[in-house]
XYZ file of C-alpha atoms in Angstrom:
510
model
C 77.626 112.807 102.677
C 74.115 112.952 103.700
C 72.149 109.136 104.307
C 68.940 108.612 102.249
C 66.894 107.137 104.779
C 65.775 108.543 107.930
C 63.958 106.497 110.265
C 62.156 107.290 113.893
C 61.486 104.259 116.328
C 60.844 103.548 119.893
C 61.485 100.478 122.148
C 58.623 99.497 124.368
C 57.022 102.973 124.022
C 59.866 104.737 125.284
C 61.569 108.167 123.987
C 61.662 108.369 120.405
C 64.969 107.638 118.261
C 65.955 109.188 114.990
C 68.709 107.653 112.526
C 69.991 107.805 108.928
C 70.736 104.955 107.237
C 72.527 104.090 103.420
C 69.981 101.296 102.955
C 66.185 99.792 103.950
C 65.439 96.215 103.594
C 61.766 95.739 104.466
C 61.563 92.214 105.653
C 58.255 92.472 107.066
C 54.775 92.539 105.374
C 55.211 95.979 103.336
C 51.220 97.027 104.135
C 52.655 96.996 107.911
C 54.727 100.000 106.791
C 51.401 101.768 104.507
C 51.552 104.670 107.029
C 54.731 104.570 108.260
C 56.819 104.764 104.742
C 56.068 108.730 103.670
C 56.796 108.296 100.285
C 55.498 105.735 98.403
C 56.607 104.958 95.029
C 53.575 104.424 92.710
C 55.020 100.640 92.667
C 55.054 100.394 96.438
C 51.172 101.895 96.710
C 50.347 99.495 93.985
C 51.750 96.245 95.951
C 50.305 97.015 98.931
C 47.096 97.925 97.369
C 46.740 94.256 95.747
C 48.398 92.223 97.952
C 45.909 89.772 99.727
C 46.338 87.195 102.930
C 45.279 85.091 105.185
C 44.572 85.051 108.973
C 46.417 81.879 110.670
C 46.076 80.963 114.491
C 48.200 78.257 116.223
C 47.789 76.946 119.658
C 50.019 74.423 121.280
C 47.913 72.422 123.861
C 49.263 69.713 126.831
C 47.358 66.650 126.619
C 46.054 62.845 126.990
C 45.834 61.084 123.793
C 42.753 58.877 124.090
C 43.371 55.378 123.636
C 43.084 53.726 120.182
C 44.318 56.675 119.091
C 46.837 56.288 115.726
C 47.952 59.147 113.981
C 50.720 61.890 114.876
C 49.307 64.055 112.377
C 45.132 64.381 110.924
C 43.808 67.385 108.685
C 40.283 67.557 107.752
C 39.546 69.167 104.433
C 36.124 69.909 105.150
C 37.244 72.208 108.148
C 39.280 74.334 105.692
C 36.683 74.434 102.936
C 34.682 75.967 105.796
C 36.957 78.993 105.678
C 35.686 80.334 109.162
C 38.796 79.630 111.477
C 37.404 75.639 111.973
C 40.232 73.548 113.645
C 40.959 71.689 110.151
C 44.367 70.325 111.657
C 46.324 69.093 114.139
C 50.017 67.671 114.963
C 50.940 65.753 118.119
C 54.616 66.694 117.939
C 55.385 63.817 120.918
C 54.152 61.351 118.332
C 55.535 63.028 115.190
C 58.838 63.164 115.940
C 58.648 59.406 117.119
C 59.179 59.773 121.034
C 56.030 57.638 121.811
C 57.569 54.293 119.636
C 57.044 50.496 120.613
C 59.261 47.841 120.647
C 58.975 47.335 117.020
C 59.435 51.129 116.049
C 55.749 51.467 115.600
C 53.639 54.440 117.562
C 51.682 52.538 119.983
C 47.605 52.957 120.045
C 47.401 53.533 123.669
C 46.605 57.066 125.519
C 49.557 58.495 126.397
C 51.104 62.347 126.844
C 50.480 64.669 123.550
C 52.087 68.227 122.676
C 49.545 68.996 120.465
C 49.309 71.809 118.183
C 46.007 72.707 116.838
C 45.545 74.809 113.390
C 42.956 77.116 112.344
C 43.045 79.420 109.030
C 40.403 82.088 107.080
C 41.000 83.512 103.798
C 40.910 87.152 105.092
C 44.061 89.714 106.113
C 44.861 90.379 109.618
C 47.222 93.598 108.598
C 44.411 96.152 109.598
C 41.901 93.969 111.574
C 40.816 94.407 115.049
C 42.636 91.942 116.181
C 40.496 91.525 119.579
C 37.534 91.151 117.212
C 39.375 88.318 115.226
C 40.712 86.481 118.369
C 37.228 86.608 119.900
C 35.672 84.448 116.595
C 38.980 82.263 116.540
C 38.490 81.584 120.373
C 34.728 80.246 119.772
C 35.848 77.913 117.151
C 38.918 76.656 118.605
C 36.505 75.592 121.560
C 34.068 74.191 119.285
C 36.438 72.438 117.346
C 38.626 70.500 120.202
C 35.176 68.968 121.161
C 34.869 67.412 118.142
C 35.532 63.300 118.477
C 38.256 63.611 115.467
C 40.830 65.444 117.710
C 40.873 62.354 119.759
C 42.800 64.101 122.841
C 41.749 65.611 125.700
C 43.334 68.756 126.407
C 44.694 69.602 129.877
C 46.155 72.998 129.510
C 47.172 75.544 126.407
C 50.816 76.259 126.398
C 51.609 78.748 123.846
C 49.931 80.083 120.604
C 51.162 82.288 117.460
C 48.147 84.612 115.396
C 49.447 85.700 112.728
C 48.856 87.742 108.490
C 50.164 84.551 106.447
C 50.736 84.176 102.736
C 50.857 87.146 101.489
C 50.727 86.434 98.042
C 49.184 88.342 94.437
C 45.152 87.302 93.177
C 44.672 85.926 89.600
C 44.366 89.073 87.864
C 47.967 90.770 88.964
C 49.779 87.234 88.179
C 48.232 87.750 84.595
C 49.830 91.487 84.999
C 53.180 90.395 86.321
C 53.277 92.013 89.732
C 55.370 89.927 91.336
C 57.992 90.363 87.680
C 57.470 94.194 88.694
C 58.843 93.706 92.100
C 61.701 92.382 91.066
C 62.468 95.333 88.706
C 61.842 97.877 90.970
C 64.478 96.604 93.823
C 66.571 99.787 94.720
C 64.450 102.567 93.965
C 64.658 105.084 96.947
C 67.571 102.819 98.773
C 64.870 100.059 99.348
C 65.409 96.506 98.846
C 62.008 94.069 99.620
C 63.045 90.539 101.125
C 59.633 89.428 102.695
C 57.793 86.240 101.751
C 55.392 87.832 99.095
C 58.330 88.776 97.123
C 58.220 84.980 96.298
C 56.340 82.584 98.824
C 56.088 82.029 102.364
C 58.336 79.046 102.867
C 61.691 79.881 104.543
C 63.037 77.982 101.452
C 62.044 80.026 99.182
C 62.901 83.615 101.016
C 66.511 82.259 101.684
C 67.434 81.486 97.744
C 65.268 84.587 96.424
C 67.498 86.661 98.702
C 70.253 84.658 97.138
C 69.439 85.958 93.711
C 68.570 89.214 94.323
C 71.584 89.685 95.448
C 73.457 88.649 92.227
C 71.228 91.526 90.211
C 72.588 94.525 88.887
C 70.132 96.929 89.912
C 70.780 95.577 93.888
C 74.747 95.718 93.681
C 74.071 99.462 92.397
C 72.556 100.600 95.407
C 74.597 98.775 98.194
C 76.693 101.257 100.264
C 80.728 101.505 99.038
C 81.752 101.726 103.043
C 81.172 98.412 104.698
C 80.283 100.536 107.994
C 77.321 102.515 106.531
C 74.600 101.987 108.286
C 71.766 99.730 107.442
C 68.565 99.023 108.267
C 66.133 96.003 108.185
C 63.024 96.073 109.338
C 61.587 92.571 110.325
C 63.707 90.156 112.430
C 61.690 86.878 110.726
C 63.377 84.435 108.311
C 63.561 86.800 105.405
C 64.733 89.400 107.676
C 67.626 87.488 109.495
C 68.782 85.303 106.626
C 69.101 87.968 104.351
C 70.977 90.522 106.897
C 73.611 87.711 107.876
C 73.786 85.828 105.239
C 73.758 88.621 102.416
C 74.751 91.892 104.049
C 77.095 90.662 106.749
C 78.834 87.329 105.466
C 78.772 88.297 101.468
C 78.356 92.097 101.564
C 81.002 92.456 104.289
C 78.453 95.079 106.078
C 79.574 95.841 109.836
C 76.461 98.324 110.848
C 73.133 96.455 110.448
C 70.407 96.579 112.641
C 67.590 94.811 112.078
C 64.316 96.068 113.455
C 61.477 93.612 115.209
C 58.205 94.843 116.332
C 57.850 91.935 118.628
C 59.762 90.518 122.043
C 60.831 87.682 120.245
C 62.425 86.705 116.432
C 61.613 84.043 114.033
C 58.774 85.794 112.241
C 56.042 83.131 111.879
C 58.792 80.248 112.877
C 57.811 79.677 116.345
C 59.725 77.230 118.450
C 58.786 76.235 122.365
C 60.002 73.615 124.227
C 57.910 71.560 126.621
C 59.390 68.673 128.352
C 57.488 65.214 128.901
C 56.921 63.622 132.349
C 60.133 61.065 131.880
C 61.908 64.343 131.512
C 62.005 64.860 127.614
C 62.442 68.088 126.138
C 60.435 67.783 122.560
C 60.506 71.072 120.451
C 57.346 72.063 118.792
C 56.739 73.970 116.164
C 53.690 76.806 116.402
C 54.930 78.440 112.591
C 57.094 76.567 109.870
C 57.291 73.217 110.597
C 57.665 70.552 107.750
C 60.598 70.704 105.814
C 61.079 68.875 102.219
C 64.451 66.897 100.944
C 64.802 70.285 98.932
C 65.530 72.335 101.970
C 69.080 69.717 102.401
C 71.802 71.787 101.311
C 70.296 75.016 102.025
C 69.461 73.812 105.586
C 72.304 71.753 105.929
C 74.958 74.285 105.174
C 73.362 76.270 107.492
C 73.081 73.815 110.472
C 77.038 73.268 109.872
C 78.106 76.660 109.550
C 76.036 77.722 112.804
C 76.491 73.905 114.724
C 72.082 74.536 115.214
C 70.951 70.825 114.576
C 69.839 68.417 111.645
C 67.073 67.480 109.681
C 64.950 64.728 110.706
C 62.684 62.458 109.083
C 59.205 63.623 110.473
C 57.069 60.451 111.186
C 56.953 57.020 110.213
C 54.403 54.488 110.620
C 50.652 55.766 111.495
C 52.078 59.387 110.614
C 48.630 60.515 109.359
C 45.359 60.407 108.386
C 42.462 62.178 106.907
C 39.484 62.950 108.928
C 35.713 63.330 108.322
C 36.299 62.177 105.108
C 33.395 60.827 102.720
C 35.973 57.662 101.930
C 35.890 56.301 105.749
C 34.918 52.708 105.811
C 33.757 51.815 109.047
C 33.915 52.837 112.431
C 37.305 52.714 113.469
C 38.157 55.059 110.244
C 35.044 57.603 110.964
C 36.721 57.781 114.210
C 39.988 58.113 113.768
C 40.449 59.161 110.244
C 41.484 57.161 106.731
C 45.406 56.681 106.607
C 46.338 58.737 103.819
C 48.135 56.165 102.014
C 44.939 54.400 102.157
C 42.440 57.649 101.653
C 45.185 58.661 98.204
C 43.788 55.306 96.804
C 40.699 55.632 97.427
C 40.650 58.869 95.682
C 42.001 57.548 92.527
C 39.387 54.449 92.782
C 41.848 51.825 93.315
C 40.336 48.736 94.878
C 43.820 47.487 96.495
C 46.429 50.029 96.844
C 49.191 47.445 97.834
C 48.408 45.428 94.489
C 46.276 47.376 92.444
C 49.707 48.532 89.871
C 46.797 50.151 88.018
C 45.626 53.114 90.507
C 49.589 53.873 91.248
C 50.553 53.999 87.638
C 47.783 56.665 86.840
C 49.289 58.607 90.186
C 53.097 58.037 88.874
C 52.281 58.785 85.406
C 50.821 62.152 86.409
C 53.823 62.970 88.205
C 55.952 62.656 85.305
C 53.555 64.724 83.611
C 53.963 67.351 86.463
C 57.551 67.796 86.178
C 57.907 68.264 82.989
C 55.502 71.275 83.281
C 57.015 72.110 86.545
C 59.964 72.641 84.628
C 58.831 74.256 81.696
C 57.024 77.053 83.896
C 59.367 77.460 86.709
C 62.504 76.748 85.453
C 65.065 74.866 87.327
C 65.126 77.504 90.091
C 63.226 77.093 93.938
C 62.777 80.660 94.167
C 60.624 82.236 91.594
C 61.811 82.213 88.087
C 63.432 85.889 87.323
C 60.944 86.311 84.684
C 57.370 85.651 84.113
C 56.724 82.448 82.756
C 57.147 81.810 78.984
C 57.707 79.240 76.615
C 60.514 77.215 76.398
C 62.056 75.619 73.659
C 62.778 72.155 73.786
C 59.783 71.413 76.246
C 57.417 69.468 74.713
C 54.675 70.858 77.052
C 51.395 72.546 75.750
C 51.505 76.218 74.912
C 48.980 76.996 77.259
C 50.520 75.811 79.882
C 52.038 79.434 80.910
C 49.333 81.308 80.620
C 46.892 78.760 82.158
C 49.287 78.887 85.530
C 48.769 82.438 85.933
C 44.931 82.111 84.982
C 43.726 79.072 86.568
C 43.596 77.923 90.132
C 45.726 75.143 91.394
C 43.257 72.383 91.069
C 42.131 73.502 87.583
C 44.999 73.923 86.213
C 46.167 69.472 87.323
C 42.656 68.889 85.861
C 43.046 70.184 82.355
C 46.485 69.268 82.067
C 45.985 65.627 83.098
C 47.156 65.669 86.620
C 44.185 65.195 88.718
C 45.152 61.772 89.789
C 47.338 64.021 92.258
C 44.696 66.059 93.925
C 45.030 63.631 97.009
C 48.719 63.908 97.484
C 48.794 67.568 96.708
C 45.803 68.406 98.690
C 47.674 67.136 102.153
C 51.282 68.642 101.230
C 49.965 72.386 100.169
C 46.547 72.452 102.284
C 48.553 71.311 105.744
C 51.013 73.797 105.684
C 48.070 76.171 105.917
C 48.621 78.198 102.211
C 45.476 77.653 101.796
C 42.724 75.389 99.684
C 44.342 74.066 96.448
C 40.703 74.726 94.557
C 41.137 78.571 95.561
C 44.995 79.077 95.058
C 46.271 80.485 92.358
C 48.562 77.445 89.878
C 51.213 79.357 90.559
C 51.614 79.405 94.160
C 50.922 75.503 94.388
C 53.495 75.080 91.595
C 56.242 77.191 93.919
C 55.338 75.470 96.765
C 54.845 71.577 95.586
C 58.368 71.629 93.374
C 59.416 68.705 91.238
C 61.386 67.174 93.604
C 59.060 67.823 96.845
C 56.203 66.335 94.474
C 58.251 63.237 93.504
C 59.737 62.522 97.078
C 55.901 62.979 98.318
C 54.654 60.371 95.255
C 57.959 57.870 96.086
C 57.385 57.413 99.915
C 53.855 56.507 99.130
C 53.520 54.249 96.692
C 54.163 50.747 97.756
C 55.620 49.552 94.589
C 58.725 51.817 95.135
C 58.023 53.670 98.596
C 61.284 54.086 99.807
C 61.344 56.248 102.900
C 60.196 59.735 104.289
C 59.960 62.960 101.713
C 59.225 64.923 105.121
C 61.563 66.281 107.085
C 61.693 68.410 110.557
C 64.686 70.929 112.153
C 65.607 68.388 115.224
C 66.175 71.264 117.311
C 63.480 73.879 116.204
C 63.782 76.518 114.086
C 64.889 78.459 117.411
C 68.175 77.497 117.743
C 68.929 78.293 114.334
C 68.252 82.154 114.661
C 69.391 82.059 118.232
C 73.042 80.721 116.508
C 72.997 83.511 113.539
C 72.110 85.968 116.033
C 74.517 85.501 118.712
C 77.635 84.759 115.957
C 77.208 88.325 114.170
C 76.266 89.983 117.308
C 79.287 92.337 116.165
C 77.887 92.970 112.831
C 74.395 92.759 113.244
C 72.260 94.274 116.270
C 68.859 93.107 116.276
C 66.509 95.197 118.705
C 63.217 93.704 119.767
C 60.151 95.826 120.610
C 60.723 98.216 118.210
C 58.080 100.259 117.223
C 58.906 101.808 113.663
C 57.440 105.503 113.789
C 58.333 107.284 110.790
C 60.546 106.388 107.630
C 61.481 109.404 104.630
C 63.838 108.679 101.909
C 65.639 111.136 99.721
């Protein structure tokens, strides 16, 4: 019986290979296959036609921390409003994951050694770009912006750096139309399934439990292959591409012939783990791509890490974790130099006068958080992923009616303002804006609402108000992402082939 999908590739640039498989699982931005998929579907034109990204650079520098210095972690929302590749962040991941401590457990404010990794972001696709062009006008701002007196390092040498198309996600207008609904319907047509982060949102959360549902839907079971040794290919060797191949395919489906298809010499997608090691001689991981984790990721992550013996999570942090720089609520010198705690800078925000006494300013932030999940709830359901249908009333939630329709119409920020929210602007800002999706004001409500989930917004809301703080809502993989892929990798090396430096040529489907 004759295989619906024939594909041509080379490794490397070397002699072209031709193979049929029984299945395609694009794990990879789909407009990177535009020419290379011969025949579209009108659905698959019509994604790729709308979809819309951003351009995210990450650079991972060896340094001195100057002395005085506090944080492990500063963003400056001005930078990002900029929206013309600005440093608007950085993480020192020596200080982050707490191996520069004192005697009391506290990160000391003395100069010291620094990983640092510095972020820079513009609202505009890389899929397409010259990406010479792009790195040239990233280059002259990353310069620019480790000059500046809020990085408070001195940089030494750069040891690494990832550039990569990030959040590919749907504008306004085809949220209103239900694109990404659409998506979901049309899994299977031609022997294609579509796994990649815009199918739901970036996060490797999210990717790992939509694959999890898709899996349970009719119209996917109908196309998988009856022989478990039919050949299969996925194309992308990233989160979405990996997780879905071993953990779907090879572990549930039972598959013994998948090979999974990676343009680059490395896989992890935009996880990026490298490993420097201090001068006493410790090896810290840092974390170019994906990085913070929330309490949500726990039994995902966590059944993971067990099954594949790959690490833990690990509370990210602690005392003088961060701070908000170039900020118009700096008081003083110190905090025009090195940035307003947030803790501090969230109060100030919501006009408290005291935030460790002032019950006042944290009740109007708690009491829009209960607000929040309520309408978290009522428009995403009870589900990380996104919901398997487009949002619509519920009964039994006594939420406004608008609420649906408003968080497919209105960006993020608009939508917490009319519906009462805006005392969380300040906690939202740093948990969305950091991980580099992009400027809460701009978003689309529905992206922030998959992203900032009820229980990510109330662990973020509990470990900073004083009145009930009661510990981190931030987590990190203690070993890097790394190990983690390395593990799935090398334990379904049987099943699963993954071959690196593969250029995808051609790909027809009956």
């Amino acid at each position: 019986m004759a295989l619906p999908v024939h594909l041509t590739y080379n490794v490397a640039g070397c002699d072209e290979v031709s193979c049929d498989y029984a299945l395609l699982v694009v794990a990879c931005d789909p407009r990177e296959l535009a020419d290379v998929i011969k025949d579209h579907t009108g659905h698959e034109t019509q994604v790729n036609e709308k979809l819309v990204s951003f351009t995210i650079r990450t650079t991972l520098h060896r340094a001195k921390r100057c002395p005085g210095s506090k944080f492990a972690v500063r963003l400056n929302p001005g930078a990002l409003d900029s929206n013309d590749y600005s440093v608007y962040g950085w993480r020192d991941e020596v200080r982050a994951r707490k191996y520069d401590v004192g005697e009391r457990g506290e990160a000391e404010e003395k100069g010291g050694e620094a990983f640092v990794v510095a972020y820079q972001m513009m609202e505009e696709k890389l899929v397409g770009a010259d990406r010479e062009v792009v790195k040239a006008k990233i280059e002259e701002k990353l310069e620019e912006g480790l000059a500046k007196s809020w990085t408070h390092f001195e940089v030494e040498r750069r040891e690494a750096e990832l550039l990569t198309d990030y959040f590919p996600h749907f504008e306004l207008d085809d949220l209103r139309d239900g694109l990404p609904w659409a998506v979901l319907d049309n899994q299977g047509q031609r022997a294609t399934l579509y796994v990649s982060s815009f199918t739901c949102f970036e996060s490797v959360l999210q990717c790992k439990q939509y694959g999890d549902m898709l899996w349970e839907q009719d119209q996917v079971r109908a196309v998988m292959p009856g022989d478990k040794d039919a050949p299969i290919a996925v194309i992308g060797a990233g989160p979405s591409g990996l997780l879905f191949a071993s953990q779907q395919l090879v572990r549930k489906g039972g598959y013994t012939n998948v090979t999974v298809f990676e343009k680059e010499g490395v896989f992890g997608g935009k996880t990026r783990t490298v490993d420097l090691t201090t001068e006493e001689g410790v090896v810290v991981p840092c974390e170019l791509g994906t990085c913070y984790l929330s309490d949500a990721y726990d039994d995902d992550l966590t059944d993971l890490s067990d099954m594949y013996e790959s690490g833990k999570l690990e509370p990210l942090g602690g005392p003088n974790m961060r701070s908000i720089a170039e900020t118009p609520e700096a008081v003083g010198s110190d905090e025009e130099e090195h940035g307003v705690e947030f803790q501090e800078w969230v109060k100030r925000k919501n006009g408290g006068e005291d935030w460790k006494t002032d019950l006042e300013a944290q009740a109007k932030v708690f009491a829009a958080l209960l607000k929040y999940k309520k309408i978290h709830k009522a428009v995403m359901g009870t589900k990380y992923c996104m919901p398997l249908k487009k949002p619509e009333r519920r009964r039994r939630l006594f939420v406004d009616d608008d609420v649906y329709e408003d968080a497919l119409c209105l960006r993020f920020m608009d939508f917490l303002c009319k519906h009462g929210m805006a005392a969380l602007e300040a906690p939202f800002l740093y948990t969305y804006e950091v991980q580099g999706y992009g400027d809460i004001k701009r978003i689309p409500a529905y992206y922030g609402l998959a992203w900032i989930t009820a229980d990510l917004a109330e662990g973020i809301i509990r470990s900073r108000l004083p009145i009930i703080g009661d510990g981190e809502s931030v987590f990190v993989y203690d070993k890097g992402w790394l190990r983690l892929w390395e593990k799935i990798v090398e334990r379904h090396a049987d099943a699963m082939k993954v071959v690196l430096n593969a250029n995808v040529l051609s790909i027809t489907r009956d």
